[in-house]
XYZ file of C-alpha atoms in Angstrom:
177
model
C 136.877 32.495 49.273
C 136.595 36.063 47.271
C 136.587 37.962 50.790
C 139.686 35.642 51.534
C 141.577 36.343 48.300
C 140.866 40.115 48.766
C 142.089 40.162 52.896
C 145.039 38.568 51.533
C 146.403 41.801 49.307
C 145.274 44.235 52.151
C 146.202 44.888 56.133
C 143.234 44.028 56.885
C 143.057 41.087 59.089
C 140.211 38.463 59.744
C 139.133 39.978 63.154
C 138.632 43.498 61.662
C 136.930 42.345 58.908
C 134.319 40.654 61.425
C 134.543 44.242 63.321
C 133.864 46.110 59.981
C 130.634 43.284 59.006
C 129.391 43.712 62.776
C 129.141 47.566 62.325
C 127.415 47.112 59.070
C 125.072 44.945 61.305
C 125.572 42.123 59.442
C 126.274 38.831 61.358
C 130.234 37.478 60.526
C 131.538 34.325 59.626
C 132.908 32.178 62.376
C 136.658 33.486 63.492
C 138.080 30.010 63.453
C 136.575 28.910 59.958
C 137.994 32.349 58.790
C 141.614 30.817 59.239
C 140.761 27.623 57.713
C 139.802 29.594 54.745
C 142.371 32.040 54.850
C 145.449 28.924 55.217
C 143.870 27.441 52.266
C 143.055 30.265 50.368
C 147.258 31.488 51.280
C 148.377 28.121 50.060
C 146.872 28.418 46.674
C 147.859 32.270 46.415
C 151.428 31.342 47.237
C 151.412 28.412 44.524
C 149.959 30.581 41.998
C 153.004 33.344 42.644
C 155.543 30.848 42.242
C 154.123 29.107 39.243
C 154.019 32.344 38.080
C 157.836 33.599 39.046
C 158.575 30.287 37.460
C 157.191 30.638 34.295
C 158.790 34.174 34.016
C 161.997 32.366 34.561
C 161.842 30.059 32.001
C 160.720 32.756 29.395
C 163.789 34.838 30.323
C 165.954 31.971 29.413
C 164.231 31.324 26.144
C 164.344 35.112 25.605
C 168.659 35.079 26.416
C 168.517 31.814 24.014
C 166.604 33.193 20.996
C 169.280 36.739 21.671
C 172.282 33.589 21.589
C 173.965 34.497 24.656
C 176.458 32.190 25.153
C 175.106 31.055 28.923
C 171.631 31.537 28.412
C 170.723 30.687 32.073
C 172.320 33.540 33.314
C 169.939 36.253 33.953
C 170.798 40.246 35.444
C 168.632 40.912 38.549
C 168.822 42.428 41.956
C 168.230 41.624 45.070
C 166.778 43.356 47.952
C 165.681 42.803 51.489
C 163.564 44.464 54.528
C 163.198 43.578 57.747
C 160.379 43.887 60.316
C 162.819 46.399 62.991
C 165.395 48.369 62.201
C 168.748 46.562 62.129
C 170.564 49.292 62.779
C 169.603 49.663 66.984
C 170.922 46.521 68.045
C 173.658 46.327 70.749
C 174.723 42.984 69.789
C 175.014 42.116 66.006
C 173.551 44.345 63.258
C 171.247 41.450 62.329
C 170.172 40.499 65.855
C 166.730 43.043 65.872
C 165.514 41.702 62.303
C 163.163 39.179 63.529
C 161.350 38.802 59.802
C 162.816 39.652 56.664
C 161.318 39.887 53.165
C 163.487 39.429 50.288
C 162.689 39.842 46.516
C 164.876 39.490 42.969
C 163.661 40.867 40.256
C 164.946 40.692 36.854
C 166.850 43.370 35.119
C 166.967 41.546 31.367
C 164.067 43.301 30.311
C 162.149 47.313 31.200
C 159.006 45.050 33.188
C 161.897 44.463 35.895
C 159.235 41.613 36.982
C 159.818 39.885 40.212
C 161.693 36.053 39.927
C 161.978 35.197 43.231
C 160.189 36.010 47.113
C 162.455 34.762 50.213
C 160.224 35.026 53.247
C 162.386 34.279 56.723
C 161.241 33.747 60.272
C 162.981 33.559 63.818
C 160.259 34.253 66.290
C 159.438 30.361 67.179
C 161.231 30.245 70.913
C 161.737 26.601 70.929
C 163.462 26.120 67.523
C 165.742 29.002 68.612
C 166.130 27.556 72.152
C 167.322 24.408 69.889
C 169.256 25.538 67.318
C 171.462 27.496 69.989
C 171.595 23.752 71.286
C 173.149 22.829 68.036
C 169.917 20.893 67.140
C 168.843 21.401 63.342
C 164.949 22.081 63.264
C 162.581 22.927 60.822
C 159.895 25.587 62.870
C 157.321 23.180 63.224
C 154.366 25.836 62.954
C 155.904 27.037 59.872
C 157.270 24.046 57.836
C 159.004 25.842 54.780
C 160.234 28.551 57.375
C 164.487 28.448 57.576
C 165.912 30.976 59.843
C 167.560 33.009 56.912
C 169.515 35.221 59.711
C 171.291 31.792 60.713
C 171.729 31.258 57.021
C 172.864 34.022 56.180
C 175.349 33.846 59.250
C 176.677 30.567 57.827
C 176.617 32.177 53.801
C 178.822 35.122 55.309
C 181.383 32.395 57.097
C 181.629 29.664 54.801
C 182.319 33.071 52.317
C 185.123 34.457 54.426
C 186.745 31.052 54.418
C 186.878 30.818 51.013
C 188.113 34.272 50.922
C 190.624 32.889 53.614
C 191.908 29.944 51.454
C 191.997 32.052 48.049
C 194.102 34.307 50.226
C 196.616 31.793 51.845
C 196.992 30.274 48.549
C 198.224 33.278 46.814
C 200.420 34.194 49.728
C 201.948 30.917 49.569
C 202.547 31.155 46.081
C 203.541 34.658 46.179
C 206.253 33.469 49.065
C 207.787 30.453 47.559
């Protein structure tokens, strides 16, 4: 589990670990039981981190409490995002060549500027793109807690722009009559 937990904050993947133990001449663990290891090893990581952004959460809101700010939930952070290809060389949309995006907030209450939240977005499973163009609403089903935050953020930006669009209308109306 230790060789795990250590692969996990490096690029250094399970096959060239084995490659790096076979030139030490030392015989390697079995490829497939290194993935078992590795998914379970992940899943704990990844519960740890948000335990973790969780609790930070909480003691930011006891910290904007004990200060007596009047909405003590409300915390200053920013936000921001990077994707495995450059968005910029697409032909078609300027999000179409992001395939995998990263996104962190971190907190700008305090000078730790500590991390409160990891988004983590996927669109390279063919078939649930082949059915959400369908209009069919699928999870991945290799990735379960996977949402396609491109599409997401496709819908954010429309269902935005109409509310921009009835804001607007409304104070022409008003502004008319």
């Amino acid at each position: 589990m230790g060789i795990q937990a250590g692969l996990m904050t490096t690029s250094i993947s399970n096959k060239s670990f084995r490659d790096i133990t076979l030139t030490c001449n030392v015989i390697p663990a079995n490829l497939s039981g290194m993935q078992k290891l590795a998914n379970k090893v992940g899943s704990v990581i990844v519960n740890f981190n948000q335990q973790d952004m969780k609790d930070i959460r909480e003691s930011l809101v006891a910290e904007n409490e004990m200060v007596g700010y009047a909405n003590p939930v409300l915390v200053n952070v920013e936000t921001d995002g990077r994707y495995n290809n450059p968005i910029y060389n697409s032909d078609v949309t300027a999000f179409q060549a992001g395939t995998q995006v990263v996104q962190t907030m971190v907190e700008n209450n305090t000078k730790l500027k500590q991390i409160v939240s990891v988004y983590t977005g996927n669109k390279l499973c063919k078939v649930a793109s082949r059915l959400r163009n369908k209009g069919i609403e699928v999870l991945c089903p290799n990735h379960a807690e996977v949402v396609n935050y491109l599409t997401y953020f496709r819908q954010s930006h429309i269902h935005f722009l109409i509310n921009v669009k009835k804001k607007y209308y409304k104070r022409l109306k008003m502004k008319l009559n």
